[in-house]
Amino acid sequence: MALLEILQFPHPVLRQRADEVREIDATIHRLARDMAETMHRAPGIGLAAPQVGVSSRLIVVDLSAGEEPDQLLVLVNPEIVCKEGKIRMEEGCLSVPDLRETVTRCERVVVRGQDLQGNMVEVEGDELMAVALQHEIDHLDGMLFIDHLSQLKRSRYVARQKKVAAEQRG
Ligand code: K1U
Ligand code: ZN
């Protein structure tokens, strides 16, 4: 097992549409294991492969943040096939440091994908599970939660991060 580096905004890989996983081989199994370890260590409740520099359609979600081993969900090539309702919830992102903001998303989703054995699976989620699934699938499409904020809030964050980066450069 290995801890992976989590890329930070504005890394360009975070803005790419990730590629479909064509074969669920040993590399994908290892990546899923390492992503789960990295998410638990962060700690976080989700992680998408582009966040660790791999532009492939793979996500892990664990609402227990590592407290309950049977809560880990690994989805390959996930897609939202049904969504309904609206919910507002505060989100953070392991790739977007020092920001938590309230985002409006769908309250319930059904996500179709494959498990690590290649079986087609459907996962229904509401509230936090629905939000986490939408947040992670957004990552696969090069979207970040800041894209759901107002232009003003987003540009304030971008300006703040540019200042931090300039200060770090000296
Ligand atoms: O994808 C990510 O960057 C992970 C992110 C997922 C997420 C958080 C909140 C709402 C939707 C999706 C995180 O896990 S940020 C950390 C976090 O929220 C958390 C960490 C430990 C315990 C509980 C929550
Ligand atoms: Zn995120």
PDB file of N, CA and C in Angstrom, residues 86-93 96 98-106 128 131 135 138 144-154 157 160:
ATOM      1  N   LYS A  86     -33.288  18.850  -4.438  1.00  0.00           N
ATOM      2  CA  LYS A  86     -32.190  19.818  -4.258  1.00  0.00           C
ATOM      3  C   LYS A  86     -31.781  19.808  -2.797  1.00  0.00           C
ATOM      4  N   ILE A  87     -30.486  19.953  -2.568  1.00  0.00           N
ATOM      5  CA  ILE A  87     -29.970  20.024  -1.193  1.00  0.00           C
ATOM      6  C   ILE A  87     -28.827  21.028  -1.154  1.00  0.00           C
ATOM      7  N   ARG A  88     -28.739  21.753  -0.040  1.00  0.00           N
ATOM      8  CA  ARG A  88     -27.604  22.666   0.138  1.00  0.00           C
ATOM      9  C   ARG A  88     -26.749  22.122   1.273  1.00  0.00           C
ATOM     10  N   MET A  89     -25.481  21.955   0.995  1.00  0.00           N
ATOM     11  CA  MET A  89     -24.590  21.358   1.999  1.00  0.00           C
ATOM     12  C   MET A  89     -23.200  21.981   1.897  1.00  0.00           C
ATOM     13  N   GLU A  90     -22.551  22.111   3.044  1.00  0.00           N
ATOM     14  CA  GLU A  90     -21.186  22.655   3.024  1.00  0.00           C
ATOM     15  C   GLU A  90     -20.222  21.569   2.517  1.00  0.00           C
ATOM     16  N   GLU A  91     -19.357  21.965   1.599  1.00  0.00           N
ATOM     17  CA  GLU A  91     -18.369  21.028   1.048  1.00  0.00           C
ATOM     18  C   GLU A  91     -16.952  21.558   1.225  1.00  0.00           C
ATOM     19  N   GLY A  92     -16.028  20.634   1.234  1.00  0.00           N
ATOM     20  CA  GLY A  92     -14.617  20.963   1.142  1.00  0.00           C
ATOM     21  C   GLY A  92     -14.045  20.081   0.058  1.00  0.00           C
ATOM     22  N   CYS A  93     -12.771  20.258  -0.243  1.00  0.00           N
ATOM     23  CA  CYS A  93     -12.143  19.417  -1.264  1.00  0.00           C
ATOM     24  C   CYS A  93     -10.669  19.283  -0.918  1.00  0.00           C
ATOM     25  N   VAL A  96      -8.589  21.521  -2.985  1.00  0.00           N
ATOM     26  CA  VAL A  96      -8.879  22.967  -2.943  1.00  0.00           C
ATOM     27  C   VAL A  96      -8.671  23.412  -1.491  1.00  0.00           C
ATOM     28  N   ASP A  98      -8.061  25.140   2.144  1.00  0.00           N
ATOM     29  CA  ASP A  98      -8.512  26.311   2.921  1.00  0.00           C
ATOM     30  C   ASP A  98      -9.825  26.903   2.432  1.00  0.00           C
ATOM     31  N   LEU A  99     -10.738  26.069   1.989  1.00  0.00           N
ATOM     32  CA  LEU A  99     -12.048  26.593   1.585  1.00  0.00           C
ATOM     33  C   LEU A  99     -13.131  25.571   1.894  1.00  0.00           C
ATOM     34  N   ARG A 100     -14.171  26.017   2.584  1.00  0.00           N
ATOM     35  CA  ARG A 100     -15.400  25.229   2.728  1.00  0.00           C
ATOM     36  C   ARG A 100     -16.539  26.168   2.406  1.00  0.00           C
ATOM     37  N   GLU A 101     -17.417  25.744   1.520  1.00  0.00           N
ATOM     38  CA  GLU A 101     -18.528  26.606   1.095  1.00  0.00           C
ATOM     39  C   GLU A 101     -19.771  25.754   0.884  1.00  0.00           C
ATOM     40  N   THR A 102     -20.921  26.409   0.993  1.00  0.00           N
ATOM     41  CA  THR A 102     -22.190  25.710   0.776  1.00  0.00           C
ATOM     42  C   THR A 102     -22.489  25.650  -0.718  1.00  0.00           C
ATOM     43  N   VAL A 103     -22.834  24.438  -1.157  1.00  0.00           N
ATOM     44  CA  VAL A 103     -23.101  24.186  -2.584  1.00  0.00           C
ATOM     45  C   VAL A 103     -24.505  23.583  -2.709  1.00  0.00           C
ATOM     46  N   THR A 104     -25.211  23.929  -3.778  1.00  0.00           N
ATOM     47  CA  THR A 104     -26.516  23.317  -4.057  1.00  0.00           C
ATOM     48  C   THR A 104     -26.316  22.170  -5.047  1.00  0.00           C
ATOM     49  N   ARG A 105     -26.831  20.998  -4.667  1.00  0.00           N
ATOM     50  CA  ARG A 105     -26.730  19.824  -5.557  1.00  0.00           C
ATOM     51  C   ARG A 105     -28.043  19.055  -5.507  1.00  0.00           C
ATOM     52  N   CYS A 106     -28.095  17.937  -6.254  1.00  0.00           N
ATOM     53  CA  CYS A 106     -29.284  17.079  -6.205  1.00  0.00           C
ATOM     54  C   CYS A 106     -29.278  16.292  -4.884  1.00  0.00           C
ATOM     55  N   LEU A 128     -25.763  13.251   2.279  1.00  0.00           N
ATOM     56  CA  LEU A 128     -24.298  13.333   2.156  1.00  0.00           C
ATOM     57  C   LEU A 128     -23.750  12.356   1.109  1.00  0.00           C
ATOM     58  N   VAL A 131     -24.290  13.884  -2.266  1.00  0.00           N
ATOM     59  CA  VAL A 131     -23.379  15.027  -2.465  1.00  0.00           C
ATOM     60  C   VAL A 131     -21.960  14.523  -2.757  1.00  0.00           C
ATOM     61  N   HIS A 135     -19.819  15.136  -6.103  1.00  0.00           N
ATOM     62  CA  HIS A 135     -18.524  15.835  -5.978  1.00  0.00           C
ATOM     63  C   HIS A 135     -17.415  15.013  -6.661  1.00  0.00           C
ATOM     64  N   ASP A 138     -17.898  14.805 -10.482  1.00  0.00           N
ATOM     65  CA  ASP A 138     -17.455  16.091 -11.043  1.00  0.00           C
ATOM     66  C   ASP A 138     -15.949  16.088 -11.307  1.00  0.00           C
ATOM     67  N   LEU A 144     -14.600  21.250 -10.324  1.00  0.00           N
ATOM     68  CA  LEU A 144     -14.317  21.372  -8.896  1.00  0.00           C
ATOM     69  C   LEU A 144     -15.504  22.030  -8.204  1.00  0.00           C
ATOM     70  N   PHE A 145     -15.617  21.854  -6.891  1.00  0.00           N
ATOM     71  CA  PHE A 145     -16.799  22.413  -6.225  1.00  0.00           C
ATOM     72  C   PHE A 145     -16.839  23.936  -6.322  1.00  0.00           C
ATOM     73  N   ILE A 146     -15.690  24.576  -6.515  1.00  0.00           N
ATOM     74  CA  ILE A 146     -15.695  26.034  -6.663  1.00  0.00           C
ATOM     75  C   ILE A 146     -16.433  26.470  -7.935  1.00  0.00           C
ATOM     76  N   ASP A 147     -16.577  25.546  -8.894  1.00  0.00           N
ATOM     77  CA  ASP A 147     -17.318  25.880 -10.128  1.00  0.00           C
ATOM     78  C   ASP A 147     -18.818  26.023  -9.855  1.00  0.00           C
ATOM     79  N   HIS A 148     -19.262  25.548  -8.683  1.00  0.00           N
ATOM     80  CA  HIS A 148     -20.678  25.676  -8.316  1.00  0.00           C
ATOM     81  C   HIS A 148     -20.933  26.946  -7.495  1.00  0.00           C
ATOM     82  N   LEU A 149     -19.881  27.696  -7.196  1.00  0.00           N
ATOM     83  CA  LEU A 149     -20.041  28.930  -6.412  1.00  0.00           C
ATOM     84  C   LEU A 149     -20.302  30.106  -7.342  1.00  0.00           C
ATOM     85  N   SER A 150     -20.663  31.229  -6.758  1.00  0.00           N
ATOM     86  CA  SER A 150     -20.836  32.440  -7.571  1.00  0.00           C
ATOM     87  C   SER A 150     -19.475  32.834  -8.147  1.00  0.00           C
ATOM     88  N   GLN A 151     -19.546  33.580  -9.246  1.00  0.00           N
ATOM     89  CA  GLN A 151     -18.305  34.066  -9.876  1.00  0.00           C
ATOM     90  C   GLN A 151     -17.473  34.879  -8.879  1.00  0.00           C
ATOM     91  N   LEU A 152     -18.165  35.667  -8.044  1.00  0.00           N
ATOM     92  CA  LEU A 152     -17.474  36.524  -7.072  1.00  0.00           C
ATOM     93  C   LEU A 152     -16.691  35.665  -6.062  1.00  0.00           C
ATOM     94  N   LYS A 153     -17.377  34.662  -5.490  1.00  0.00           N
ATOM     95  CA  LYS A 153     -16.703  33.817  -4.491  1.00  0.00           C
ATOM     96  C   LYS A 153     -15.541  33.061  -5.120  1.00  0.00           C
ATOM     97  N   ARG A 154     -15.752  32.579  -6.353  1.00  0.00           N
ATOM     98  CA  ARG A 154     -14.701  31.809  -7.021  1.00  0.00           C
ATOM     99  C   ARG A 154     -13.491  32.703  -7.316  1.00  0.00           C
ATOM    100  N   TYR A 157     -11.485  33.436  -4.256  1.00  0.00           N
ATOM    101  CA  TYR A 157     -10.655  32.292  -3.848  1.00  0.00           C
ATOM    102  C   TYR A 157      -9.412  32.199  -4.736  1.00  0.00           C
ATOM    103  N   ARG A 160      -6.946  34.822  -3.771  1.00  0.00           N
ATOM    104  CA  ARG A 160      -6.301  34.489  -2.492  1.00  0.00           C
ATOM    105  C   ARG A 160      -5.224  33.424  -2.695  1.00  0.00           C
TER     106      ARG A 160
END
